[in-house]
Amino acid sequence: VETAIWAAMQEREVAEGCTQCHTTQNTCNQCHTRHEFSAAEARQPEVCANCHNGVDHNEYENYLLSRHGILYRANAHHWDWHVRLADAYAHGQKFPTCQTCHMEFEGKYSHNMVQKVRWGFAPMKSIADNLDHPWFEQRKESWLATCGQCHSRSFAAAWFEMIDKGTTAGIGLVEEARAVISKLYEDKLLVGQVTNRPSPPPPDKDEAGGFFGLFWSKGNNPTRIDVEFAEMWEQHIMRHFKGLAHVNPGGFTYSEGWSKLIRSLARIRDEDTRLRERAAMLARVQALEARQGTRQGELDGLDRRRRWASLGFTMAGAGLLTLGFGAWRRRKA
């Protein structure tokens, strides 16, 4: 599951942090840890926290800060973690965990965690534009059935409408920022773009706000708004969506999500204005210098003509004086 920039990273100690989650996601001991290899241990949300946390997929934080997570922590010590997951609610578990929601599909439980995935790992415009497609609708129906174990269908449907509309609105902010930074890149106005923007390690190719900019830096690549935009599409929109999906208000409003998207968009707009005003000023200075150069040439030419004219007048005057002096001497003689 290597990404291009990860494969090219010289800082292997950093890349190892990616490895610890991404190359073990298909093995048993990531959840059933080697010390216990216990199903009871693997059924608890804490086992998910090792990987599902942080700036681009903070599911664990969103769960714990949601009403579900708060009730889990208040009541989990009463639950029997040794019963089958399929029997958990029947044996006294009253509130959902990561496992009871994500491992359930059409009333059955398995290790397939992606059967109900709709927005994927990176919410994007191509998904938002196709949410009414039967593929997405079918998966939403599966989620409504999962939520229906505790909630009414109307309540669950209203919340999923909020998830979809809120995520789509967040994607709109990302796309607005994408248009701004892409145009700056196209116009070669990013800081140092024409003088000091080395290409990223192959096989990655240079682009505005590329993923590589979160893990690699050389010269003026990435610039500060490259990083700002990379955080928008790779981190802020994901936290916004995860907050909505896990019913954590702070996760999609003020502390994370929407407010972070707005902040980054404002910074990118400001930098766009600054860079374009600077480019306009430089163009004006160059035009003035060019005009000044032309004017100076004209002045130099005029000055040369004046000097020659002055020399001519001087020589003519000297000639007249000579002639006058000669005539005076002849008259005197």
mmCIF file of C-alpha atoms in Angstrom:
data_model
loop_
_atom_site.group_PDB
_atom_site.id
_atom_site.type_symbol
_atom_site.label_atom_id
_atom_site.label_comp_id
_atom_site.label_asym_id
_atom_site.label_seq_id
_atom_site.Cartn_x
_atom_site.Cartn_y
_atom_site.Cartn_z
ATOM 1 C CA VAL A 1 0.000 0.000 0.000
ATOM 2 C CA GLU A 2 2.935 2.333 -0.616
ATOM 3 C CA THR A 3 2.307 5.845 -1.862
ATOM 4 C CA ALA A 4 4.824 7.325 -4.262
ATOM 5 C CA ILE A 5 6.265 9.890 -1.856
ATOM 6 C CA TRP A 6 6.429 7.367 0.964
ATOM 7 C CA ALA A 7 8.406 4.995 -1.255
ATOM 8 C CA ALA A 8 10.783 7.816 -2.184
ATOM 9 C CA MET A 9 11.317 9.169 1.322
ATOM 10 C CA GLN A 10 14.915 9.182 2.505
ATOM 11 C CA GLU A 11 13.772 9.570 6.096
ATOM 12 C CA ARG A 12 13.006 5.888 6.636
ATOM 13 C CA GLU A 13 12.488 6.439 10.345
ATOM 14 C CA VAL A 14 9.535 8.675 9.487
ATOM 15 C CA ALA A 15 8.230 6.348 6.793
ATOM 16 C CA GLU A 16 8.225 3.549 9.341
ATOM 17 C CA GLY A 17 5.406 5.406 11.073
ATOM 18 C CA CYS A 18 3.321 4.825 7.947
ATOM 19 C CA THR A 19 4.381 1.176 7.806
ATOM 20 C CA GLN A 20 3.210 0.341 11.294
ATOM 21 C CA CYS A 21 -0.415 0.915 10.303
ATOM 22 C CA HIS A 22 -0.591 0.396 6.564
ATOM 23 C CA THR A 23 1.307 -2.854 6.115
ATOM 24 C CA THR A 24 -0.323 -4.550 9.091
ATOM 25 C CA GLN A 25 -3.936 -3.716 8.296
ATOM 26 C CA ASN A 26 -4.479 -7.197 6.834
ATOM 27 C CA THR A 27 -2.981 -9.135 9.721
ATOM 28 C CA CYS A 28 -4.669 -10.387 12.867
ATOM 29 C CA ASN A 29 -2.282 -9.017 15.482
ATOM 30 C CA GLN A 30 -2.997 -5.383 14.745
ATOM 31 C CA CYS A 31 -6.303 -5.778 16.630
ATOM 32 C CA HIS A 32 -5.781 -9.087 18.439
ATOM 33 C CA THR A 33 -2.467 -8.020 19.930
ATOM 34 C CA ARG A 34 0.309 -10.555 20.378
ATOM 35 C CA HIS A 35 0.347 -10.419 24.165
ATOM 36 C CA GLU A 36 -3.233 -11.622 24.610
ATOM 37 C CA PHE A 37 -4.601 -12.424 21.145
ATOM 38 C CA SER A 38 -7.988 -11.837 22.719
ATOM 39 C CA ALA A 39 -11.345 -11.330 21.030
ATOM 40 C CA ALA A 40 -12.548 -9.511 24.160
ATOM 41 C CA GLU A 41 -9.670 -7.063 23.840
ATOM 42 C CA ALA A 42 -10.233 -6.587 20.095
ATOM 43 C CA ARG A 43 -13.911 -5.730 20.682
ATOM 44 C CA GLN A 44 -13.108 -2.548 22.592
ATOM 45 C CA PRO A 45 -12.703 0.841 20.835
ATOM 46 C CA GLU A 46 -9.265 1.478 22.340
ATOM 47 C CA VAL A 47 -7.744 -1.170 20.072
ATOM 48 C CA CYS A 48 -8.693 0.973 17.066
ATOM 49 C CA ALA A 49 -6.990 4.084 18.434
ATOM 50 C CA ASN A 50 -3.453 3.087 17.457
ATOM 51 C CA CYS A 51 -4.172 3.787 13.782
ATOM 52 C CA HIS A 52 -7.514 5.593 13.634
ATOM 53 C CA ASN A 53 -6.435 8.889 15.146
ATOM 54 C CA GLY A 54 -4.860 12.152 14.122
ATOM 55 C CA VAL A 55 -5.177 14.907 11.573
ATOM 56 C CA ASP A 56 -6.549 12.955 8.621
ATOM 57 C CA HIS A 57 -8.640 10.224 10.222
ATOM 58 C CA ASN A 58 -9.463 11.064 13.812
ATOM 59 C CA GLU A 59 -12.208 8.476 14.182
ATOM 60 C CA TYR A 60 -11.201 7.508 17.716
ATOM 61 C CA GLU A 61 -11.280 11.069 19.019
ATOM 62 C CA ASN A 62 -14.584 11.758 17.294
ATOM 63 C CA TYR A 63 -16.117 8.597 18.745
ATOM 64 C CA LEU A 64 -14.945 9.265 22.296
ATOM 65 C CA LEU A 65 -16.227 12.862 22.192
ATOM 66 C CA SER A 66 -19.598 11.852 20.746
ATOM 67 C CA ARG A 67 -22.592 10.918 22.859
ATOM 68 C CA HIS A 68 -21.967 7.275 21.923
ATOM 69 C CA GLY A 69 -18.388 7.421 23.202
ATOM 70 C CA ILE A 70 -19.325 9.226 26.404
ATOM 71 C CA LEU A 71 -21.964 6.610 27.212
ATOM 72 C CA TYR A 72 -19.540 3.816 26.330
ATOM 73 C CA ARG A 73 -16.969 5.092 28.826
ATOM 74 C CA ALA A 74 -19.607 5.574 31.503
ATOM 75 C CA ASN A 75 -21.021 2.054 31.155
ATOM 76 C CA ALA A 76 -18.408 -0.256 29.587
ATOM 77 C CA HIS A 77 -17.285 -1.694 32.912
ATOM 78 C CA HIS A 78 -20.713 -3.348 33.241
ATOM 79 C CA TRP A 79 -20.566 -5.162 29.901
ATOM 80 C CA ASP A 80 -19.502 -8.729 29.230
ATOM 81 C CA TRP A 81 -16.759 -8.465 26.608
ATOM 82 C CA HIS A 82 -16.483 -12.234 26.212
ATOM 83 C CA VAL A 83 -19.859 -12.818 24.545
ATOM 84 C CA ARG A 84 -20.044 -12.923 20.746
ATOM 85 C CA LEU A 85 -20.225 -9.533 19.084
ATOM 86 C CA ALA A 86 -23.510 -10.561 17.458
ATOM 87 C CA ASP A 87 -24.969 -11.180 20.937
ATOM 88 C CA ALA A 88 -23.596 -8.052 22.633
ATOM 89 C CA TYR A 89 -26.825 -6.047 22.708
ATOM 90 C CA ALA A 90 -28.804 -9.051 23.929
ATOM 91 C CA HIS A 91 -26.341 -9.470 26.818
ATOM 92 C CA GLY A 92 -26.509 -5.969 28.220
ATOM 93 C CA GLN A 93 -24.420 -3.734 25.934
ATOM 94 C CA LYS A 94 -26.579 -0.654 25.503
ATOM 95 C CA PHE A 95 -24.434 1.654 23.396
ATOM 96 C CA PRO A 96 -22.467 1.191 20.173
ATOM 97 C CA THR A 97 -18.724 0.765 19.779
ATOM 98 C CA CYS A 98 -16.577 0.992 16.649
ATOM 99 C CA GLN A 99 -16.992 -2.751 16.223
ATOM 100 C CA THR A 100 -20.776 -2.960 16.633
ATOM 101 C CA CYS A 101 -21.238 -0.349 13.881
ATOM 102 C CA HIS A 102 -18.448 -1.082 11.415
ATOM 103 C CA MET A 103 -18.333 -4.879 11.542
ATOM 104 C CA GLU A 104 -22.112 -5.254 11.136
ATOM 105 C CA PHE A 105 -23.645 -5.641 7.673
ATOM 106 C CA GLU A 106 -27.252 -6.644 7.073
ATOM 107 C CA GLY A 107 -27.568 -8.165 10.537
ATOM 108 C CA LYS A 108 -24.351 -10.210 10.374
ATOM 109 C CA TYR A 109 -20.877 -9.507 11.750
ATOM 110 C CA SER A 110 -17.581 -10.113 9.992
ATOM 111 C CA HIS A 111 -14.071 -8.757 9.645
ATOM 112 C CA ASN A 112 -14.992 -6.955 6.416
ATOM 113 C CA MET A 113 -14.981 -3.340 7.555
ATOM 114 C CA VAL A 114 -15.692 -1.633 4.227
ATOM 115 C CA GLN A 115 -19.030 -3.059 3.093
ATOM 116 C CA LYS A 116 -20.851 0.150 4.042
ATOM 117 C CA VAL A 117 -18.198 2.690 3.056
ATOM 118 C CA ARG A 118 -19.678 5.570 1.061
ATOM 119 C CA TRP A 119 -17.413 8.619 1.299
ATOM 120 C CA GLY A 120 -14.214 6.614 1.272
ATOM 121 C CA PHE A 121 -10.935 7.763 2.750
ATOM 122 C CA ALA A 122 -10.982 11.173 1.065
ATOM 123 C CA PRO A 123 -14.336 12.913 0.484
ATOM 124 C CA MET A 124 -14.204 14.493 -2.963
ATOM 125 C CA LYS A 125 -16.384 16.202 -5.533
ATOM 126 C CA SER A 126 -16.763 13.097 -7.718
ATOM 127 C CA ILE A 127 -18.460 11.343 -4.791
ATOM 128 C CA ALA A 128 -20.596 14.331 -3.821
ATOM 129 C CA ASP A 129 -21.861 14.588 -7.393
ATOM 130 C CA ASN A 130 -22.993 10.953 -7.434
ATOM 131 C CA LEU A 131 -24.602 10.360 -4.045
ATOM 132 C CA ASP A 132 -27.946 9.641 -5.719
ATOM 133 C CA HIS A 133 -26.415 6.725 -7.647
ATOM 134 C CA PRO A 134 -27.878 3.331 -6.621
ATOM 135 C CA TRP A 135 -24.452 2.163 -5.388
ATOM 136 C CA PHE A 136 -24.312 4.957 -2.795
ATOM 137 C CA GLU A 137 -28.011 4.680 -1.978
ATOM 138 C CA GLN A 138 -27.689 0.966 -1.293
ATOM 139 C CA ARG A 139 -24.848 1.557 1.141
ATOM 140 C CA LYS A 140 -26.796 4.278 2.886
ATOM 141 C CA GLU A 141 -29.669 1.841 3.332
ATOM 142 C CA SER A 142 -27.251 -0.579 5.005
ATOM 143 C CA TRP A 143 -26.170 2.174 7.391
ATOM 144 C CA LEU A 144 -29.762 3.095 8.174
ATOM 145 C CA ALA A 145 -30.359 -0.530 9.124
ATOM 146 C CA THR A 146 -27.325 -0.449 11.432
ATOM 147 C CA CYS A 147 -28.473 2.761 13.126
ATOM 148 C CA GLY A 148 -31.991 1.329 13.269
ATOM 149 C CA GLN A 149 -30.867 -1.124 15.921
ATOM 150 C CA CYS A 150 -31.159 1.775 18.380
ATOM 151 C CA HIS A 151 -32.775 4.698 16.520
ATOM 152 C CA SER A 152 -35.838 5.290 14.389
ATOM 153 C CA ARG A 153 -35.347 5.251 10.637
ATOM 154 C CA SER A 154 -36.478 8.875 10.338
ATOM 155 C CA PHE A 155 -33.901 10.022 12.898
ATOM 156 C CA ALA A 156 -31.100 8.092 11.186
ATOM 157 C CA ALA A 157 -32.144 9.297 7.716
ATOM 158 C CA ALA A 158 -32.185 12.928 8.886
ATOM 159 C CA TRP A 159 -28.695 12.580 10.294
ATOM 160 C CA PHE A 160 -27.359 10.972 7.114
ATOM 161 C CA GLU A 161 -28.833 13.831 5.119
ATOM 162 C CA MET A 162 -26.894 16.173 7.402
ATOM 163 C CA ILE A 163 -23.696 14.145 6.887
ATOM 164 C CA ASP A 164 -24.018 14.316 3.116
ATOM 165 C CA LYS A 165 -24.962 18.001 2.911
ATOM 166 C CA GLY A 166 -22.336 19.068 5.443
ATOM 167 C CA THR A 167 -19.581 17.079 3.737
ATOM 168 C CA THR A 168 -20.614 18.405 0.320
ATOM 169 C CA ALA A 169 -20.448 21.977 1.643
ATOM 170 C CA GLY A 170 -16.957 21.308 2.992
ATOM 171 C CA ILE A 171 -15.866 19.920 -0.362
ATOM 172 C CA GLY A 172 -17.095 23.167 -1.922
ATOM 173 C CA LEU A 173 -14.557 25.091 0.186
ATOM 174 C CA VAL A 174 -11.800 22.692 -0.865
ATOM 175 C CA GLU A 175 -12.666 23.104 -4.537
ATOM 176 C CA GLU A 176 -12.709 26.888 -4.230
ATOM 177 C CA ALA A 177 -9.213 26.779 -2.766
ATOM 178 C CA ARG A 178 -8.111 24.308 -5.445
ATOM 179 C CA ALA A 179 -9.160 26.732 -8.182
ATOM 180 C CA VAL A 180 -7.188 29.570 -6.583
ATOM 181 C CA ILE A 181 -3.930 27.687 -6.014
ATOM 182 C CA SER A 182 -4.110 25.849 -9.357
ATOM 183 C CA LYS A 183 -4.403 29.181 -11.182
ATOM 184 C CA LEU A 184 -1.417 30.546 -9.246
ATOM 185 C CA TYR A 185 0.568 27.453 -10.234
ATOM 186 C CA GLU A 186 -0.574 27.743 -13.851
ATOM 187 C CA ASP A 187 0.446 31.415 -13.921
ATOM 188 C CA LYS A 188 3.811 30.535 -12.288
ATOM 189 C CA LEU A 189 3.209 32.977 -9.452
ATOM 190 C CA LEU A 190 3.927 30.740 -6.446
ATOM 191 C CA VAL A 191 6.891 31.908 -4.392
ATOM 192 C CA GLY A 192 10.106 30.823 -6.109
ATOM 193 C CA GLN A 193 8.238 28.867 -8.778
ATOM 194 C CA VAL A 194 10.395 30.088 -11.674
ATOM 195 C CA THR A 195 13.629 30.244 -9.683
ATOM 196 C CA ASN A 196 13.691 27.766 -6.808
ATOM 197 C CA ARG A 197 11.043 25.022 -7.049
ATOM 198 C CA PRO A 198 12.745 21.613 -7.346
ATOM 199 C CA SER A 199 10.664 18.647 -8.482
ATOM 200 C CA PRO A 200 9.637 16.143 -5.789
ATOM 201 C CA PRO A 201 11.298 12.725 -5.700
ATOM 202 C CA PRO A 202 10.138 10.478 -8.570
ATOM 203 C CA PRO A 203 7.738 8.941 -9.355
ATOM 204 C CA ASP A 204 5.785 11.898 -7.881
ATOM 205 C CA LYS A 205 5.285 14.862 -10.190
ATOM 206 C CA ASP A 206 5.093 18.479 -9.184
ATOM 207 C CA GLU A 207 1.638 19.943 -8.603
ATOM 208 C CA ALA A 208 -0.008 22.632 -6.547
ATOM 209 C CA GLY A 209 -0.719 21.393 -3.023
ATOM 210 C CA GLY A 210 0.386 17.833 -3.702
ATOM 211 C CA PHE A 211 0.465 15.127 -1.021
ATOM 212 C CA PHE A 212 4.261 15.006 -1.212
ATOM 213 C CA GLY A 213 4.394 18.459 0.380
ATOM 214 C CA LEU A 214 3.357 17.003 3.745
ATOM 215 C CA PHE A 215 6.435 14.767 3.855
ATOM 216 C CA TRP A 216 9.115 16.385 1.664
ATOM 217 C CA SER A 217 10.565 19.869 1.263
ATOM 218 C CA LYS A 218 13.330 21.424 -0.832
ATOM 219 C CA GLY A 219 13.862 25.037 -1.851
ATOM 220 C CA ASN A 220 10.475 26.701 -2.271
ATOM 221 C CA ASN A 221 8.666 23.417 -2.827
ATOM 222 C CA PRO A 222 6.265 23.285 -1.129
ATOM 223 C CA THR A 223 5.319 26.878 -0.413
ATOM 224 C CA ARG A 224 3.231 27.690 2.638
ATOM 225 C CA ILE A 225 -0.023 27.702 0.654
ATOM 226 C CA ASP A 226 0.898 24.379 -0.976
ATOM 227 C CA VAL A 227 0.976 22.935 2.542
ATOM 228 C CA GLU A 228 -2.160 24.850 3.507
ATOM 229 C CA PHE A 229 -4.077 23.362 0.595
ATOM 230 C CA ALA A 230 -2.681 19.864 1.150
ATOM 231 C CA GLU A 231 -3.989 20.047 4.698
ATOM 232 C CA MET A 232 -7.386 21.170 3.400
ATOM 233 C CA TRP A 233 -7.997 18.284 0.989
ATOM 234 C CA GLU A 234 -6.143 15.606 2.953
ATOM 235 C CA GLN A 235 -6.885 16.522 6.564
ATOM 236 C CA HIS A 236 -9.482 19.209 7.279
ATOM 237 C CA ILE A 237 -12.197 17.817 4.995
ATOM 238 C CA MET A 238 -11.635 14.349 6.412
ATOM 239 C CA ARG A 239 -11.972 15.542 10.010
ATOM 240 C CA HIS A 240 -15.046 17.546 9.019
ATOM 241 C CA PHE A 241 -16.632 14.421 7.559
ATOM 242 C CA LYS A 242 -15.539 12.190 10.442
ATOM 243 C CA GLY A 243 -17.032 14.605 12.958
ATOM 244 C CA LEU A 244 -20.352 14.516 11.115
ATOM 245 C CA ALA A 245 -20.288 10.750 10.675
ATOM 246 C CA HIS A 246 -19.505 10.106 14.353
ATOM 247 C CA VAL A 247 -21.943 12.713 15.722
ATOM 248 C CA ASN A 248 -19.263 14.861 17.359
ATOM 249 C CA PRO A 249 -20.359 18.524 17.122
ATOM 250 C CA GLY A 250 -16.933 20.002 17.859
ATOM 251 C CA GLY A 251 -15.424 17.667 15.293
ATOM 252 C CA PHE A 252 -17.249 19.240 12.384
ATOM 253 C CA THR A 253 -17.810 22.805 13.587
ATOM 254 C CA TYR A 254 -15.530 25.015 15.661
ATOM 255 C CA SER A 255 -12.669 22.932 17.036
ATOM 256 C CA GLU A 256 -12.126 20.931 13.846
ATOM 257 C CA GLY A 257 -13.671 20.606 10.421
ATOM 258 C CA TRP A 258 -15.533 23.603 9.055
ATOM 259 C CA SER A 259 -13.618 26.321 10.911
ATOM 260 C CA LYS A 260 -10.272 24.826 9.812
ATOM 261 C CA LEU A 261 -11.467 24.715 6.195
ATOM 262 C CA ILE A 262 -12.531 28.363 6.384
ATOM 263 C CA ARG A 263 -9.210 29.369 7.955
ATOM 264 C CA SER A 264 -7.150 27.686 5.251
ATOM 265 C CA LEU A 265 -9.308 29.099 2.464
ATOM 266 C CA ALA A 266 -8.883 32.610 3.920
ATOM 267 C CA ARG A 267 -5.097 32.194 4.031
ATOM 268 C CA ILE A 268 -4.992 30.955 0.440
ATOM 269 C CA ARG A 269 -7.145 33.855 -0.760
ATOM 270 C CA ASP A 270 -4.893 36.323 1.077
ATOM 271 C CA GLU A 271 -1.769 34.820 -0.472
ATOM 272 C CA ASP A 272 -3.391 34.892 -3.909
ATOM 273 C CA THR A 273 -4.091 38.622 -3.508
ATOM 274 C CA ARG A 274 -0.581 39.309 -2.231
ATOM 275 C CA LEU A 275 1.154 37.357 -4.994
ATOM 276 C CA ARG A 276 -0.968 38.888 -7.746
ATOM 277 C CA GLU A 277 -0.514 42.404 -6.415
ATOM 278 C CA ARG A 278 3.237 41.769 -6.223
ATOM 279 C CA ALA A 279 3.283 40.438 -9.794
ATOM 280 C CA ALA A 280 1.341 43.496 -10.988
ATOM 281 C CA MET A 281 3.759 45.806 -9.173
ATOM 282 C CA LEU A 282 6.792 44.079 -10.674
ATOM 283 C CA ALA A 283 5.252 44.290 -14.135
ATOM 284 C CA ARG A 284 4.680 48.010 -13.601
ATOM 285 C CA VAL A 285 8.252 48.529 -12.388
ATOM 286 C CA GLN A 286 9.621 46.654 -15.398
ATOM 287 C CA ALA A 287 7.458 48.713 -17.736
ATOM 288 C CA LEU A 288 8.640 51.920 -16.094
ATOM 289 C CA GLU A 289 12.262 50.776 -16.298
ATOM 290 C CA ALA A 290 11.805 49.939 -19.955
ATOM 291 C CA ARG A 291 10.251 53.342 -20.606
ATOM 292 C CA GLN A 292 12.967 54.979 -18.568
ATOM 293 C CA GLY A 293 15.566 53.166 -20.636
ATOM 294 C CA THR A 294 13.946 54.390 -23.856
ATOM 295 C CA ARG A 295 13.642 57.904 -22.456
ATOM 296 C CA GLN A 296 17.234 57.827 -21.329
ATOM 297 C CA GLY A 297 18.278 56.785 -24.802
ATOM 298 C CA GLU A 298 16.309 59.677 -26.251
ATOM 299 C CA LEU A 299 17.873 62.068 -23.776
ATOM 300 C CA ASP A 300 21.336 60.731 -24.495
ATOM 301 C CA GLY A 301 20.746 61.222 -28.233
ATOM 302 C CA LEU A 302 19.455 64.730 -27.671
ATOM 303 C CA ASP A 303 22.401 65.505 -25.470
ATOM 304 C CA ARG A 304 24.807 64.269 -28.148
ATOM 305 C CA ARG A 305 23.080 66.389 -30.768
ATOM 306 C CA ARG A 306 23.245 69.378 -28.474
ATOM 307 C CA ARG A 307 26.944 68.833 -27.854
ATOM 308 C CA TRP A 308 27.615 68.578 -31.569
ATOM 309 C CA ALA A 309 25.518 71.653 -32.229
ATOM 310 C CA SER A 310 27.361 73.516 -29.504
ATOM 311 C CA LEU A 311 30.666 72.441 -30.968
ATOM 312 C CA GLY A 312 29.492 73.609 -34.372
ATOM 313 C CA PHE A 313 28.483 77.000 -33.023
ATOM 314 C CA THR A 314 31.802 77.272 -31.213
ATOM 315 C CA MET A 315 33.750 76.439 -34.323
ATOM 316 C CA ALA A 316 31.640 78.849 -36.411
ATOM 317 C CA GLY A 317 32.201 81.560 -33.843
ATOM 318 C CA ALA A 318 35.922 80.930 -33.840
ATOM 319 C CA GLY A 319 35.934 81.166 -37.634
ATOM 320 C CA LEU A 320 34.134 84.481 -37.593
ATOM 321 C CA LEU A 321 36.536 85.833 -35.000
ATOM 322 C CA THR A 322 39.471 84.773 -37.136
ATOM 323 C CA LEU A 323 38.004 86.403 -40.215
ATOM 324 C CA GLY A 324 37.190 89.581 -38.280
ATOM 325 C CA PHE A 325 40.666 89.797 -36.813
ATOM 326 C CA GLY A 326 42.231 89.345 -40.284
ATOM 327 C CA ALA A 327 40.038 92.076 -41.753
ATOM 328 C CA TRP A 328 40.899 94.459 -38.881
ATOM 329 C CA ARG A 329 44.610 93.911 -39.422
ATOM 330 C CA ARG A 330 44.299 94.611 -43.144
ATOM 331 C CA ARG A 331 42.417 97.851 -42.518
ATOM 332 C CA LYS A 332 45.040 98.935 -40.018
ATOM 333 C CA ALA A 333 47.838 98.169 -42.406
#
